[in-house]
mmCIF file of C-alpha atoms and ligand atoms in Angstrom:
data_model
loop_
_atom_site.group_PDB
_atom_site.id
_atom_site.type_symbol
_atom_site.label_atom_id
_atom_site.label_comp_id
_atom_site.label_asym_id
_atom_site.label_seq_id
_atom_site.Cartn_x
_atom_site.Cartn_y
_atom_site.Cartn_z
ATOM 1 C CA MET E 1 80.159 -47.099 -76.445
ATOM 2 C CA SER E 2 81.223 -44.933 -79.316
ATOM 3 C CA HIS E 3 80.465 -41.408 -78.751
ATOM 4 C CA CYS E 4 79.038 -38.575 -81.123
ATOM 5 C CA SER E 5 80.101 -34.960 -80.923
ATOM 6 C CA VAL E 6 76.878 -33.667 -79.557
ATOM 7 C CA ILE E 7 76.500 -31.973 -76.220
ATOM 8 C CA ALA E 8 72.872 -33.017 -75.074
ATOM 9 C CA ILE E 9 71.098 -30.583 -72.858
ATOM 10 C CA ASP E 10 67.444 -31.662 -71.651
ATOM 11 C CA GLY E 11 65.259 -30.481 -69.049
ATOM 12 C CA PRO E 12 61.758 -28.936 -68.353
ATOM 13 C CA SER E 13 60.748 -25.651 -69.746
ATOM 14 C CA GLY E 14 61.816 -22.541 -67.545
ATOM 15 C CA SER E 15 64.768 -24.518 -66.067
ATOM 16 C CA GLY E 16 67.287 -22.016 -67.567
ATOM 17 C CA LYS E 17 68.405 -24.689 -70.087
ATOM 18 C CA SER E 18 68.043 -22.376 -73.209
ATOM 19 C CA THR E 19 69.991 -19.865 -71.764
ATOM 20 C CA VAL E 20 72.609 -22.447 -70.547
ATOM 21 C CA ALA E 21 72.706 -24.138 -73.758
ATOM 22 C CA LYS E 22 72.979 -20.993 -75.941
ATOM 23 C CA SER E 23 75.736 -19.471 -73.874
ATOM 24 C CA LEU E 24 77.742 -22.784 -73.719
ATOM 25 C CA ALA E 25 77.609 -22.975 -77.435
ATOM 26 C CA LYS E 26 78.693 -19.214 -77.799
ATOM 27 C CA GLU E 27 81.503 -19.673 -75.370
ATOM 28 C CA LEU E 28 82.716 -22.968 -77.199
ATOM 29 C CA GLY E 29 82.210 -21.272 -80.524
ATOM 30 C CA ILE E 30 80.017 -24.315 -81.706
ATOM 31 C CA LEU E 31 76.497 -24.768 -83.236
ATOM 32 C CA TYR E 32 73.412 -24.369 -80.848
ATOM 33 C CA ILE E 33 70.280 -26.300 -82.005
ATOM 34 C CA ASP E 34 66.968 -25.502 -80.279
ATOM 35 C CA THR E 35 64.691 -28.407 -80.874
ATOM 36 C CA GLY E 36 61.750 -27.053 -78.917
ATOM 37 C CA ALA E 37 61.762 -24.337 -81.747
ATOM 38 C CA MET E 38 60.933 -26.999 -84.178
ATOM 39 C CA PHE E 39 57.970 -28.383 -82.256
ATOM 40 C CA ARG E 40 56.721 -25.119 -81.793
ATOM 41 C CA ALA E 41 57.015 -24.252 -85.408
ATOM 42 C CA LEU E 42 55.087 -27.273 -86.469
ATOM 43 C CA ALA E 43 52.408 -26.582 -83.855
ATOM 44 C CA TYR E 44 52.004 -23.128 -85.111
ATOM 45 C CA VAL E 45 51.547 -24.138 -88.656
ATOM 46 C CA ALA E 46 49.364 -27.174 -87.943
ATOM 47 C CA ASN E 47 47.084 -24.869 -85.947
ATOM 48 C CA GLU E 48 46.954 -22.077 -88.637
ATOM 49 C CA ARG E 49 46.005 -24.832 -91.168
ATOM 50 C CA SER E 50 43.594 -26.622 -88.841
ATOM 51 C CA ILE E 51 45.294 -29.857 -89.276
ATOM 52 C CA PRO E 52 43.270 -32.545 -87.371
ATOM 53 C CA LEU E 53 45.655 -33.727 -84.688
ATOM 54 C CA ASP E 54 43.817 -36.884 -83.924
ATOM 55 C CA SER E 55 44.332 -38.250 -87.465
ATOM 56 C CA ASP E 56 47.784 -39.863 -87.862
ATOM 57 C CA SER E 57 47.234 -39.922 -91.796
ATOM 58 C CA GLU E 58 46.242 -36.222 -91.908
ATOM 59 C CA VAL E 59 49.294 -35.289 -89.600
ATOM 60 C CA GLU E 60 51.595 -37.471 -91.996
ATOM 61 C CA SER E 61 50.426 -35.849 -94.999
ATOM 62 C CA PHE E 62 50.932 -32.409 -93.454
ATOM 63 C CA LEU E 63 54.394 -33.345 -92.354
ATOM 64 C CA LYS E 64 55.194 -34.872 -96.008
ATOM 65 C CA SER E 65 53.779 -31.545 -97.462
ATOM 66 C CA ILE E 66 55.993 -28.950 -95.532
ATOM 67 C CA LYS E 67 59.678 -27.723 -95.591
ATOM 68 C CA VAL E 68 61.435 -26.887 -92.590
ATOM 69 C CA ASP E 69 64.523 -24.706 -92.614
ATOM 70 C CA TYR E 70 66.523 -24.352 -89.534
ATOM 71 C CA GLN E 71 68.890 -21.383 -89.249
ATOM 72 C CA SER E 72 68.932 -21.188 -93.129
ATOM 73 C CA GLU E 73 70.046 -17.570 -93.014
ATOM 74 C CA GLU E 74 71.250 -14.887 -90.637
ATOM 75 C CA GLY E 75 68.710 -13.731 -88.246
ATOM 76 C CA SER E 76 66.227 -16.541 -89.077
ATOM 77 C CA LEU E 77 65.827 -19.363 -86.517
ATOM 78 C CA ILE E 78 63.067 -21.361 -88.226
ATOM 79 C CA LYS E 79 60.966 -21.286 -91.242
ATOM 80 C CA VAL E 80 58.174 -23.412 -92.523
ATOM 81 C CA ASP E 81 57.491 -23.254 -96.266
ATOM 82 C CA GLY E 82 59.694 -20.214 -96.449
ATOM 83 C CA ILE E 83 57.908 -18.242 -93.851
ATOM 84 C CA ASP E 84 59.895 -16.922 -90.963
ATOM 85 C CA LEU E 85 58.237 -18.068 -87.516
ATOM 86 C CA SER E 86 61.150 -17.207 -85.276
ATOM 87 C CA GLU E 87 59.199 -14.620 -83.301
ATOM 88 C CA ARG E 88 55.608 -15.953 -83.601
ATOM 89 C CA ILE E 89 56.583 -19.406 -81.940
ATOM 90 C CA ARG E 90 57.432 -17.591 -78.659
ATOM 91 C CA GLU E 91 53.782 -16.618 -78.200
ATOM 92 C CA HIS E 92 52.403 -17.921 -75.003
ATOM 93 C CA HIS E 93 49.527 -19.926 -76.707
ATOM 94 C CA VAL E 94 52.176 -21.634 -78.961
ATOM 95 C CA SER E 95 53.588 -23.278 -75.769
ATOM 96 C CA LYS E 96 50.396 -25.295 -75.146
ATOM 97 C CA LEU E 97 49.995 -26.133 -78.884
ATOM 98 C CA ALA E 98 53.739 -27.447 -78.965
ATOM 99 C CA SER E 99 53.258 -29.472 -75.831
ATOM 100 C CA ILE E 100 50.091 -31.158 -77.573
ATOM 101 C CA ILE E 101 51.716 -31.799 -80.897
ATOM 102 C CA SER E 102 54.948 -33.148 -79.100
ATOM 103 C CA GLN E 103 52.915 -36.077 -78.082
ATOM 104 C CA ILE E 104 52.225 -37.222 -81.588
ATOM 105 C CA ALA E 105 54.267 -40.051 -82.820
ATOM 106 C CA PRO E 106 54.425 -39.069 -86.319
ATOM 107 C CA VAL E 107 55.735 -35.671 -85.445
ATOM 108 C CA ARG E 108 58.371 -37.062 -83.087
ATOM 109 C CA THR E 109 59.724 -39.419 -85.763
ATOM 110 C CA PHE E 110 59.770 -36.597 -88.385
ATOM 111 C CA LEU E 111 61.651 -34.289 -86.101
ATOM 112 C CA LEU E 112 63.907 -37.048 -84.916
ATOM 113 C CA ASP E 113 65.174 -37.580 -88.526
ATOM 114 C CA PHE E 114 65.421 -33.931 -88.995
ATOM 115 C CA GLN E 115 67.439 -33.424 -85.869
ATOM 116 C CA ARG E 116 69.807 -36.247 -86.590
ATOM 117 C CA GLU E 117 70.368 -34.996 -90.032
ATOM 118 C CA LEU E 118 71.044 -31.471 -88.796
ATOM 119 C CA ALA E 119 73.675 -32.325 -86.327
ATOM 120 C CA ASN E 120 75.151 -34.711 -88.874
ATOM 121 C CA SER E 121 78.489 -35.316 -87.134
ATOM 122 C CA LYS E 122 78.972 -31.708 -86.239
ATOM 123 C CA VAL E 123 80.132 -30.715 -82.835
ATOM 124 C CA CYS E 124 77.226 -28.770 -81.411
ATOM 125 C CA VAL E 125 74.950 -28.300 -78.424
ATOM 126 C CA MET E 126 71.434 -29.636 -78.951
ATOM 127 C CA GLU E 127 68.760 -28.700 -76.410
ATOM 128 C CA GLY E 128 65.304 -30.435 -75.932
ATOM 129 C CA ARG E 129 63.608 -33.100 -73.601
ATOM 130 C CA ASP E 130 64.810 -36.266 -75.289
ATOM 131 C CA ILE E 131 68.232 -35.490 -76.916
ATOM 132 C CA GLY E 132 70.300 -37.540 -74.395
ATOM 133 C CA THR E 133 67.714 -40.400 -74.086
ATOM 134 C CA VAL E 134 66.403 -40.960 -77.668
ATOM 135 C CA VAL E 135 68.011 -38.551 -80.395
ATOM 136 C CA PHE E 136 71.683 -38.886 -79.466
ATOM 137 C CA PRO E 137 71.948 -41.406 -76.758
ATOM 138 C CA GLU E 138 75.649 -41.650 -77.690
ATOM 139 C CA ALA E 139 76.154 -37.944 -77.126
ATOM 140 C CA PHE E 140 79.628 -37.388 -75.429
ATOM 141 C CA CYS E 141 78.250 -35.039 -72.725
ATOM 142 C CA LYS E 142 74.706 -34.942 -71.251
ATOM 143 C CA PHE E 143 73.197 -32.469 -68.959
ATOM 144 C CA PHE E 144 69.728 -32.633 -67.380
ATOM 145 C CA VAL E 145 69.046 -28.849 -66.411
ATOM 146 C CA THR E 146 66.248 -28.285 -63.881
ATOM 147 C CA ALA E 147 64.722 -25.921 -61.353
ATOM 148 C CA SER E 148 61.862 -25.815 -58.927
ATOM 149 C CA ILE E 149 58.431 -25.046 -60.276
ATOM 150 C CA GLU E 150 58.203 -21.833 -58.354
ATOM 151 C CA VAL E 151 61.468 -20.507 -59.777
ATOM 152 C CA ARG E 152 60.564 -21.535 -63.338
ATOM 153 C CA ALA E 153 57.139 -19.896 -63.226
ATOM 154 C CA LYS E 154 58.651 -16.784 -61.934
ATOM 155 C CA ARG E 155 61.243 -16.738 -64.654
ATOM 156 C CA ARG E 156 58.314 -17.184 -67.140
ATOM 157 C CA TYR E 157 56.430 -14.306 -65.519
ATOM 158 C CA ASP E 158 59.287 -11.957 -65.772
ATOM 159 C CA GLN E 159 59.864 -12.995 -69.529
ATOM 160 C CA LEU E 160 56.203 -12.339 -70.426
ATOM 161 C CA LEU E 161 56.330 -8.965 -68.592
ATOM 162 C CA ASP E 162 59.430 -8.104 -70.409
ATOM 163 C CA LYS E 163 57.867 -8.602 -73.590
ATOM 164 C CA GLY E 164 55.047 -6.183 -72.768
ATOM 165 C CA GLN E 165 52.372 -8.803 -71.999
ATOM 166 C CA GLU E 166 50.237 -7.425 -69.334
ATOM 167 C CA ASP E 167 47.680 -9.916 -68.203
ATOM 168 C CA VAL E 168 49.989 -12.452 -66.461
ATOM 169 C CA ASP E 169 49.059 -14.265 -63.523
ATOM 170 C CA LEU E 170 51.830 -16.035 -61.717
ATOM 171 C CA ASP E 171 49.717 -18.501 -59.914
ATOM 172 C CA GLN E 172 48.209 -19.476 -63.298
ATOM 173 C CA LEU E 173 51.876 -19.770 -64.826
ATOM 174 C CA LYS E 174 52.603 -22.131 -61.969
ATOM 175 C CA LYS E 175 49.676 -24.426 -62.801
ATOM 176 C CA ASP E 176 50.712 -24.313 -66.674
ATOM 177 C CA VAL E 177 54.356 -25.294 -65.673
ATOM 178 C CA LYS E 178 53.087 -28.081 -63.698
ATOM 179 C CA LYS E 179 50.658 -29.140 -66.358
ATOM 180 C CA ARG E 180 53.201 -29.119 -69.024
ATOM 181 C CA ASP E 181 55.661 -31.161 -66.846
ATOM 182 C CA ASP E 182 53.216 -33.815 -66.241
ATOM 183 C CA LYS E 183 52.301 -33.841 -69.897
ATOM 184 C CA ASP E 184 56.054 -33.856 -71.126
ATOM 185 C CA MET E 185 56.932 -36.593 -68.468
ATOM 186 C CA GLY E 186 53.973 -38.449 -68.778
ATOM 187 C CA ARG E 187 53.738 -39.076 -72.470
ATOM 188 C CA ASP E 188 54.179 -42.625 -74.076
ATOM 189 C CA VAL E 189 56.704 -41.439 -76.810
ATOM 190 C CA ALA E 190 60.116 -39.988 -75.741
ATOM 191 C CA PRO E 191 58.962 -38.632 -72.329
ATOM 192 C CA LEU E 192 61.018 -35.961 -70.594
ATOM 193 C CA LYS E 193 63.460 -37.740 -68.336
ATOM 194 C CA LYS E 194 67.021 -37.648 -67.214
ATOM 195 C CA ALA E 195 69.428 -40.083 -69.138
ATOM 196 C CA ASP E 196 71.203 -42.226 -66.555
ATOM 197 C CA ASP E 197 74.522 -40.830 -67.725
ATOM 198 C CA ALA E 198 73.392 -37.334 -67.663
ATOM 199 C CA GLU E 199 74.676 -34.844 -65.140
ATOM 200 C CA LEU E 200 71.969 -33.288 -63.067
ATOM 201 C CA VAL E 201 72.216 -29.543 -62.974
ATOM 202 C CA ASP E 202 69.797 -27.535 -60.541
ATOM 203 C CA THR E 203 69.663 -23.924 -61.374
ATOM 204 C CA SER E 204 67.096 -22.640 -58.718
ATOM 205 C CA GLU E 205 69.788 -21.396 -56.397
ATOM 206 C CA MET E 206 72.827 -21.044 -58.674
ATOM 207 C CA PRO E 207 73.526 -17.885 -60.945
ATOM 208 C CA LEU E 208 73.475 -18.808 -64.677
ATOM 209 C CA ASP E 209 77.043 -17.741 -65.168
ATOM 210 C CA THR E 210 78.252 -20.066 -62.561
ATOM 211 C CA VAL E 211 76.355 -22.852 -64.175
ATOM 212 C CA ILE E 212 77.735 -21.989 -67.579
ATOM 213 C CA SER E 213 81.508 -21.978 -66.468
ATOM 214 C CA HIS E 214 81.008 -25.247 -64.561
ATOM 215 C CA LEU E 215 79.451 -27.018 -67.557
ATOM 216 C CA LYS E 216 82.062 -25.432 -69.885
ATOM 217 C CA GLY E 217 84.891 -27.051 -67.652
ATOM 218 C CA MET E 218 83.135 -30.516 -67.737
ATOM 219 C CA VAL E 219 82.645 -30.348 -71.454
ATOM 220 C CA SER E 220 86.227 -29.365 -72.072
ATOM 221 C CA ASN E 221 87.663 -32.215 -69.892
ATOM 222 C CA ARG E 222 85.313 -34.762 -71.335
ATOM 223 C CA ALA E 223 86.147 -33.481 -74.999
ATOM 224 C CA SER E 224 89.969 -33.951 -74.362
ATOM 225 C CA GLU E 225 89.343 -37.393 -72.574
ATOM 226 C CA ILE E 226 87.744 -38.795 -75.691
ATOM 227 C CA GLY E 227 89.559 -36.902 -78.372
ATOM 228 C CA ILE E 228 86.925 -34.301 -79.696
ATOM 229 C CA ASN E 229 88.176 -31.132 -80.928
ATOM 230 C CA LEU E 230 86.282 -28.169 -79.693
HETATM 231 O O1 DC O 301 61.633 -26.033 -75.083
HETATM 232 P P1 DC O 301 60.348 -25.516 -75.492
HETATM 233 O O2 DC O 301 59.551 -24.867 -74.430
HETATM 234 O O3 DC O 301 60.382 -24.596 -76.665
HETATM 235 O O4 DC O 301 59.520 -26.736 -76.099
HETATM 236 C C1 DC O 301 58.256 -26.665 -76.697
HETATM 237 C C2 DC O 301 57.498 -27.989 -76.348
HETATM 238 O O5 DC O 301 57.953 -29.081 -77.175
HETATM 239 C C3 DC O 301 57.532 -28.408 -75.091
HETATM 240 O O6 DC O 301 56.191 -28.828 -74.604
HETATM 241 C C4 DC O 301 58.232 -29.796 -75.007
HETATM 242 C C5 DC O 301 58.428 -30.097 -76.577
HETATM 243 N N1 DC O 301 59.603 -30.666 -76.955
HETATM 244 C C6 DC O 301 59.770 -32.048 -76.880
HETATM 245 O O7 DC O 301 58.914 -32.752 -76.710
HETATM 246 N N2 DC O 301 60.937 -32.541 -77.281
HETATM 247 C C7 DC O 301 61.983 -31.715 -77.545
HETATM 248 N N3 DC O 301 63.148 -32.279 -77.933
HETATM 249 C C8 DC O 301 61.836 -30.227 -77.492
HETATM 250 C C9 DC O 301 60.807 -29.852 -77.005
#
C-alpha cells in the first residue's frame, strides 16, 4: 500500500489524544489538525440557526451555504462565515451537539472532503475518531489513544473546574463519557474504532510526556523507513 504523510491519531474523548496530538505536532514542527473542532463548529452554528437535523435536505443546504476556515489566521482555530468560534466550541453543551451532528451522513461527507483537502499531501498530525479508518486509511503512522472511563471523566472534571465552571458532577460526567462512547462507537457512519494497523496507546497510567516521547520515537523510525522527511 502506498502511504500518505499523515499521522492519524484517533480515540475517545478525554483519552488524552488532543494533548498527545498537539504536543507531537509541536515537537516534530508539523501542522496539527483537530477534526473534532470542525464537528463542534458545525454543531454550534447549526444549533444557533435552528437547522432541523432530521432533514438531510435542510442539512445539505446548510452545508452548501457556509464557509469554514480552519486556522486561517494566527490565534484562530476555526471560523464559520467569518465568525471565530475557537472558544465557544469548547462549552460543555457543544460536546453533546457535536456528538449528535457527527452521526449525520451529509455532515461526515462534507468534513471528509474538507479534511482531505486541508491535509493535501502535507506532513501533519490529524486527530479525530475515524482518521486512520476512513479519512486517511493510508496514513503512514496510526495511533489509537485511549484511557479508562474513570480517568477520562476525572480529566474532564478537572478541565471544567479549571475553566471556572462550578456545577460539575463527576458521576454525571462518567455517564456522559460512557454515553458519548456508545454513540461514537455505535453509529452507522464512520464509527469510532481502532484501525487494524493502529498502535494502541493506553494513557490511563502513563504520564503524557512518556506517551509523547514514545510516539515521537515510533514516528521518526517509521518516517525514515518509508522515506518521509519530517
Ligand atoms: O474530539 P472532540 O471531543 O472535540 O469531538 C467532538 C465530537 O465530534 C465527538 O462526539 C466525536 C465527533 N468526531 C467525529 O465523529 N469524528 C471525528 N473525526 C472527530 C470528532
